[in-house]
XYZ file of C-alpha atoms in Angstrom:
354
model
C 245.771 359.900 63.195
C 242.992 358.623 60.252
C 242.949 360.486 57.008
C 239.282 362.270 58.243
C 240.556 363.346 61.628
C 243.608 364.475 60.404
C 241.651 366.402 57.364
C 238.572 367.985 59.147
C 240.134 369.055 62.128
C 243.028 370.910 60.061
C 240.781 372.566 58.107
C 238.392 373.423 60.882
C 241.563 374.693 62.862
C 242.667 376.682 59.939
C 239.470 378.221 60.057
C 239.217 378.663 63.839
C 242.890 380.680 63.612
C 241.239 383.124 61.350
C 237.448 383.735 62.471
C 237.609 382.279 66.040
C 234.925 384.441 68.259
C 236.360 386.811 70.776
C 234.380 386.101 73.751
C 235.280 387.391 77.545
C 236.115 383.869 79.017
C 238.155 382.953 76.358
C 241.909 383.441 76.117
C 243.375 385.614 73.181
C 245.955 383.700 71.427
C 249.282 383.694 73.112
C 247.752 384.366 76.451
C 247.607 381.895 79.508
C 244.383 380.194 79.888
C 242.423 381.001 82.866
C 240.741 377.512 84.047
C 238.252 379.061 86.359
C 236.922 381.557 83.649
C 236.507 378.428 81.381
C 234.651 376.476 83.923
C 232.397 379.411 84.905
C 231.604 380.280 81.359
C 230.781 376.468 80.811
C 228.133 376.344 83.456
C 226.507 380.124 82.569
C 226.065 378.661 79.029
C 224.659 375.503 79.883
C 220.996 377.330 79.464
C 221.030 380.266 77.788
C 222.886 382.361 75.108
C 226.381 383.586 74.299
C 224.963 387.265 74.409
C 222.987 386.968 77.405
C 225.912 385.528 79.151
C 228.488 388.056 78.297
C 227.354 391.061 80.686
C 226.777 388.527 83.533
C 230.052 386.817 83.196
C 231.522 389.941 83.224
C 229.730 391.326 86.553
C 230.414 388.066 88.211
C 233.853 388.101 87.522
C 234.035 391.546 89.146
C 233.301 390.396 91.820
C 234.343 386.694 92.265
C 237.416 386.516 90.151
C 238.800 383.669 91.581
C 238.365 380.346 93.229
C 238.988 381.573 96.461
C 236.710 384.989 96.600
C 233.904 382.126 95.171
C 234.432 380.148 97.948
C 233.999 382.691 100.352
C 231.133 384.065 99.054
C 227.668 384.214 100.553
C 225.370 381.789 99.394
C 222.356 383.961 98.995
C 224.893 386.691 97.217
C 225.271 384.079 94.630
C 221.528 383.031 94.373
C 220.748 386.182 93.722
C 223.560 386.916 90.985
C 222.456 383.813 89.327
C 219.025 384.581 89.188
C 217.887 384.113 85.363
C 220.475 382.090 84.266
C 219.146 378.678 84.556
C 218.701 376.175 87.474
C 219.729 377.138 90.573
C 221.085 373.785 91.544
C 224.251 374.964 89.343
C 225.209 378.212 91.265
C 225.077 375.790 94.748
C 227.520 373.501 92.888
C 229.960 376.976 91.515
C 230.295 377.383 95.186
C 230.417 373.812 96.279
C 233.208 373.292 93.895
C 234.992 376.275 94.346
C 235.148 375.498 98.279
C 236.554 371.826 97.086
C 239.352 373.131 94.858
C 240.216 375.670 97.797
C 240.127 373.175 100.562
C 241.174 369.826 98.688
C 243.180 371.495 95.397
C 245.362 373.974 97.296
C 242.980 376.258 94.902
C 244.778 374.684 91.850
C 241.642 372.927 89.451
C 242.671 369.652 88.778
C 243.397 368.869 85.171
C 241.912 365.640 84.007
C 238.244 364.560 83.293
C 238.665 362.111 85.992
C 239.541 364.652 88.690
C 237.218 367.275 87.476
C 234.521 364.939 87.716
C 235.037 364.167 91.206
C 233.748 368.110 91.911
C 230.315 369.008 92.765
C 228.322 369.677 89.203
C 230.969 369.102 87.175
C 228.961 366.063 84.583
C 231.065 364.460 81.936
C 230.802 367.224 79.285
C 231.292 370.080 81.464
C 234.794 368.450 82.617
C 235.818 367.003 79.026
C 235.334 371.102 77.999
C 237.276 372.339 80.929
C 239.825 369.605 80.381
C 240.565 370.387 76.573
C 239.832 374.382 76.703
C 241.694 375.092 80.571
C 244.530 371.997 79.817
C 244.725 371.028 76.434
C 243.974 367.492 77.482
C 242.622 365.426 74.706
C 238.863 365.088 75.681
C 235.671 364.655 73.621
C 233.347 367.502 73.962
C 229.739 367.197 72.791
C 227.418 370.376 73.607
C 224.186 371.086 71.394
C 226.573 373.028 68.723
C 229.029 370.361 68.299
C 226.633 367.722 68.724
C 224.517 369.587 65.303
C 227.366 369.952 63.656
C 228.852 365.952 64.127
C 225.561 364.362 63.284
C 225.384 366.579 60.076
C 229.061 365.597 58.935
C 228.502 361.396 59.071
C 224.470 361.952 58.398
C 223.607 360.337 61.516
C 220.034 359.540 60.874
C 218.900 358.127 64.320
C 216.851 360.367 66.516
C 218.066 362.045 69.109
C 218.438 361.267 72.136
C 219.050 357.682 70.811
C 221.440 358.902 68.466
C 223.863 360.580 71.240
C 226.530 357.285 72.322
C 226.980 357.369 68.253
C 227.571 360.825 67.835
C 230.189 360.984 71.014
C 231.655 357.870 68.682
C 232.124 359.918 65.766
C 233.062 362.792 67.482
C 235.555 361.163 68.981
C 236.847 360.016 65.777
C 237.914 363.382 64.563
C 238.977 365.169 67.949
C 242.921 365.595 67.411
C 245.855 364.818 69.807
C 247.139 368.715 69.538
C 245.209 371.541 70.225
C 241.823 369.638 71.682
C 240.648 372.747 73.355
C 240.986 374.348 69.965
C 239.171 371.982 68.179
C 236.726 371.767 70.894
C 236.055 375.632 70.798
C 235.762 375.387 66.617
C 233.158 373.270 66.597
C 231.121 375.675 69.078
C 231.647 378.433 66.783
C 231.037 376.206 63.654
C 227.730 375.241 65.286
C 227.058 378.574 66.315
C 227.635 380.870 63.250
C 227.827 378.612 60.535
C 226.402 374.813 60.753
C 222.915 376.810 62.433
C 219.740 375.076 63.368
C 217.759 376.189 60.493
C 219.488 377.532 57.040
C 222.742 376.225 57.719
C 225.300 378.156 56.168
C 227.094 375.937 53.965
C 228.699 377.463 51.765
C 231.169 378.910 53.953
C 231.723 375.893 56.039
C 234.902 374.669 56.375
C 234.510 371.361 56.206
C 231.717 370.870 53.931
C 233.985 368.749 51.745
C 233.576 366.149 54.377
C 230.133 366.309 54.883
C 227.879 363.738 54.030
C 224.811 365.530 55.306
C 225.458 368.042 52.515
C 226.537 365.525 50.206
C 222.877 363.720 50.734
C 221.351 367.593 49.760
C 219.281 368.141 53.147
C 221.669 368.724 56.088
C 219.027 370.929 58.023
C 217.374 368.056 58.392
C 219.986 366.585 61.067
C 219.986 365.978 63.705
C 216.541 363.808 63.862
C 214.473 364.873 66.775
C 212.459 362.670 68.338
C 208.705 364.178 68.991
C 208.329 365.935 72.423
C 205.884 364.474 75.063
C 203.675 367.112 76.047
C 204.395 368.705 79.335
C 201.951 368.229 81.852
C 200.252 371.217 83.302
C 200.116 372.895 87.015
C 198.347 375.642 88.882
C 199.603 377.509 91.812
C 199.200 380.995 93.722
C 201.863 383.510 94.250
C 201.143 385.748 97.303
C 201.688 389.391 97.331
C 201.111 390.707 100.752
C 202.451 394.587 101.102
C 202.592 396.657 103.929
C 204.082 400.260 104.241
C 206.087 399.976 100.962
C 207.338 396.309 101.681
C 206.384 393.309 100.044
C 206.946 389.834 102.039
C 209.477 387.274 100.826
C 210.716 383.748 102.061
C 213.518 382.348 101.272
C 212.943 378.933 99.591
C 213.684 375.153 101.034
C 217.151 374.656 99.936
C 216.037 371.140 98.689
C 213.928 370.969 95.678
C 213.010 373.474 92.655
C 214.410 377.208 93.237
C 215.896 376.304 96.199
C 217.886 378.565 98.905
C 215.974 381.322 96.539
C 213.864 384.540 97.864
C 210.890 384.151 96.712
C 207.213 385.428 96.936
C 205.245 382.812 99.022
C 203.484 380.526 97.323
C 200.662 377.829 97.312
C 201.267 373.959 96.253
C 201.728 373.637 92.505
C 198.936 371.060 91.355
C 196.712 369.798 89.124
C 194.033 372.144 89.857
C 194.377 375.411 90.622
C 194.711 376.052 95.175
C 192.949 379.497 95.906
C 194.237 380.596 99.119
C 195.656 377.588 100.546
C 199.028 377.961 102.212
C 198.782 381.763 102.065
C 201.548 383.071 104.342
C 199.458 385.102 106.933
C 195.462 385.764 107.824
C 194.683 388.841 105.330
C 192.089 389.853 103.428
C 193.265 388.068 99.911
C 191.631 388.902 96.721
C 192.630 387.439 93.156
C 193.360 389.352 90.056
C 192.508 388.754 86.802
C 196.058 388.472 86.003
C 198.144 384.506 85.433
C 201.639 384.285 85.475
C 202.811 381.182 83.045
C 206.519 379.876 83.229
C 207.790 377.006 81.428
C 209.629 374.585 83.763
C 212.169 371.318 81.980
C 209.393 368.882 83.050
C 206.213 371.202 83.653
C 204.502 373.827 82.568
C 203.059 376.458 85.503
C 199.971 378.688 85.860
C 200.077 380.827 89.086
C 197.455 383.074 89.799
C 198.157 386.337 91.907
C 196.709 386.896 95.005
C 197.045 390.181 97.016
C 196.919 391.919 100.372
C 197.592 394.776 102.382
C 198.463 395.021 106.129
C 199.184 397.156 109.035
C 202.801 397.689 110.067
C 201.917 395.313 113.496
C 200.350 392.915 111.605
C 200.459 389.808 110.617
C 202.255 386.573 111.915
C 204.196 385.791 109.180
C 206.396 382.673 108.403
C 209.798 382.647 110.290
C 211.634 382.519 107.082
C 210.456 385.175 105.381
C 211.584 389.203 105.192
C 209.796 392.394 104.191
C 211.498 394.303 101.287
C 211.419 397.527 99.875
C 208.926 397.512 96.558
C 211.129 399.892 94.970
C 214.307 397.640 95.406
C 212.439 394.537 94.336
C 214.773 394.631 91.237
C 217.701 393.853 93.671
C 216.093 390.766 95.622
C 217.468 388.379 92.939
C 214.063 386.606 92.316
C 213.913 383.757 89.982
C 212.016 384.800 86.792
C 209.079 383.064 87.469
C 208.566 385.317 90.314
C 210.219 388.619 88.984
C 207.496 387.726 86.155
C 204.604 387.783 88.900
C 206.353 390.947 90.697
C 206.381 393.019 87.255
C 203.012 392.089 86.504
C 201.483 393.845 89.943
C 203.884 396.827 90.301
C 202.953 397.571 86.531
C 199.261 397.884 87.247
C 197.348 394.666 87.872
C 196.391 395.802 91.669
C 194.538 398.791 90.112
C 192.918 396.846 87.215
C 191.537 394.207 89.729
C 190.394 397.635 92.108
């Protein structure tokens, strides 16, 4: 092992021994690590926050604690228990990869990056984390944290995402043989609590004697960030149509964005904005004066609301489609871009557009 490995990753593990973060998915010291906890908590991260995670890994858990009880589970059951928690194209792969390890793995996950990558949604740092954390197999693993933090401690001055093959370079050049998953969970909590995004914490960073981003007086300023293109815009129309306390849903194409998801129906999403085209049934639609805006990876939305009221016989409605209860609406597992729309008319906009 080099003089720097062997350095920064003792004193970051000295560190980790003493302030490492108790977290639900993570195993206390002395106990057995539980790889499917590690690999679910991997994927719930992927998009959103430590603390908004927590009480969802917890119900999920509760309820699929295991490989097995995941692969069993109803696909639309898991849609909906996913809803908020990023793309939806993840929770298909949970199950897709949890019927693999049942059916091809005896229900055992496979250990190394190579295997692991061979599952459904399993990309190269999602299996180098489950690899090190579940296995303690030496693995490189770069998330957003580490990747701050690694780019800070050589000064890696080339923008990002240019600057990524280097970082996984010098990452790898400090990972140690022992205690990878360790290492690998240190740097997330270095990242997280200490080396931040903005007013890094340095003086109680463990390794800040190896640091040549603090050395150069200006570590905050690392990673470089290359300049965002702007997002292009699109318009759509959501379609509320109610009828004797029930709102209409359809369940999404399984292909494409939100799919397999209930969902309000909805118009194309465009350049311009549609009206009434595509509305799910003959009604007589009016607009509010209300917009629903959601911020998609590669898009920015605009959906206008668009409601109706029918007559318990009435109408022809698509075949995909199913009439829930308003007051349960909470339960229907609706992405947020349409739980966003739903909250917006049951909170008033119906009677402001009266």
């Amino acid at each position: 092992m080099n003089a720097k490995r062997s350095s920064v990753s003792g004193a970051l593990l000295d560190w980790y021994d003493a302030h490492r973060r108790d977290l639900p998915w993570r195993a206390k010291p002395g106990e057995a690590v539980d790889p499917y906890r590690v690999w679910l908590s991997e994927v719930m991260l992927q998009q959103t926050t430590v603390a908004a995670v927590t009480p969802r890994f917890l119900a999920w858990t509760a309820r699929w604690p295991d490989f097995a009880s995941l692969a069993a589970a109803d696909d639309a059951d898991v849609m909906a228990a996913w809803a908020g928690l990023g793309y939806y194209a993840r929770a298909r792969n949970l199950v897709k990869a949890a019927k693999a390890v049942v059916a091809e793995h005896g229900g055992v996950f496979p250990r190394t990056e190579v295997e692991l990558r061979a599952l459904p949604g399993l990309g190269a740092y999602t299996a180098a984390a489950v690899a090190a954390i579940a296995f303690g197999e030496r693995a490189v693993v770069v998330d957003a944290n580490v990747e701050r933090v690694v780019a800070r401690l050589f000064a890696i001055q080339t923008p990002l995402p240019t600057a990524r093959p280097a970082i996984r370079v010098a990452a790898d050049s400090i990972t140690p043989d022992a205690r990878a998953g360790d290492f690998a969970q240190a740097m997330m909590d270095l990242g997280s609590g200490i080396c931040t995004t903005r007013a890094p914490k340095c003086l109680l960073c463990p390794i800040r004697a190896f640091c040549e981003g603090f050395k150069q007086g200006a570590p905050e300023r690392l990673p470089v960030k290359a300049k965002k293109a702007a997002k292009p815009q699109r318009y759509g129309t959501i379609f509320w149509l109610e009828r004797d306390g029930q709102v209409l849903l359809v369940r999404r194409p399984d292909k494409g964005l939100l799919g397999g998801m209930r969902a309000f129906p909805t118009g194309p999403w465009g350049d311009v904005p549609p009206g009434f085209e595509d509305a799910p049934a003959q009604a007589d639609w009016r607009m509010l004066d209300v917009t629903v805006a959601h911020g998609f990876t590669h898009f920015d939305l605009q959906l206008t609301l668009a409601v109706a009221t029918v007559e318990a016989h009435q109408p022809r409605v698509p075949t995909a489609s199913e009439w829930w209860p308003i007051d349960e609406l909470d339960t229907a597992g609706l992405p947020t871009v349409f739980a966003k729309a739903g909250k917006a008319i049951r909170n008033g906009a119906i009677r402001r557009a009266a």
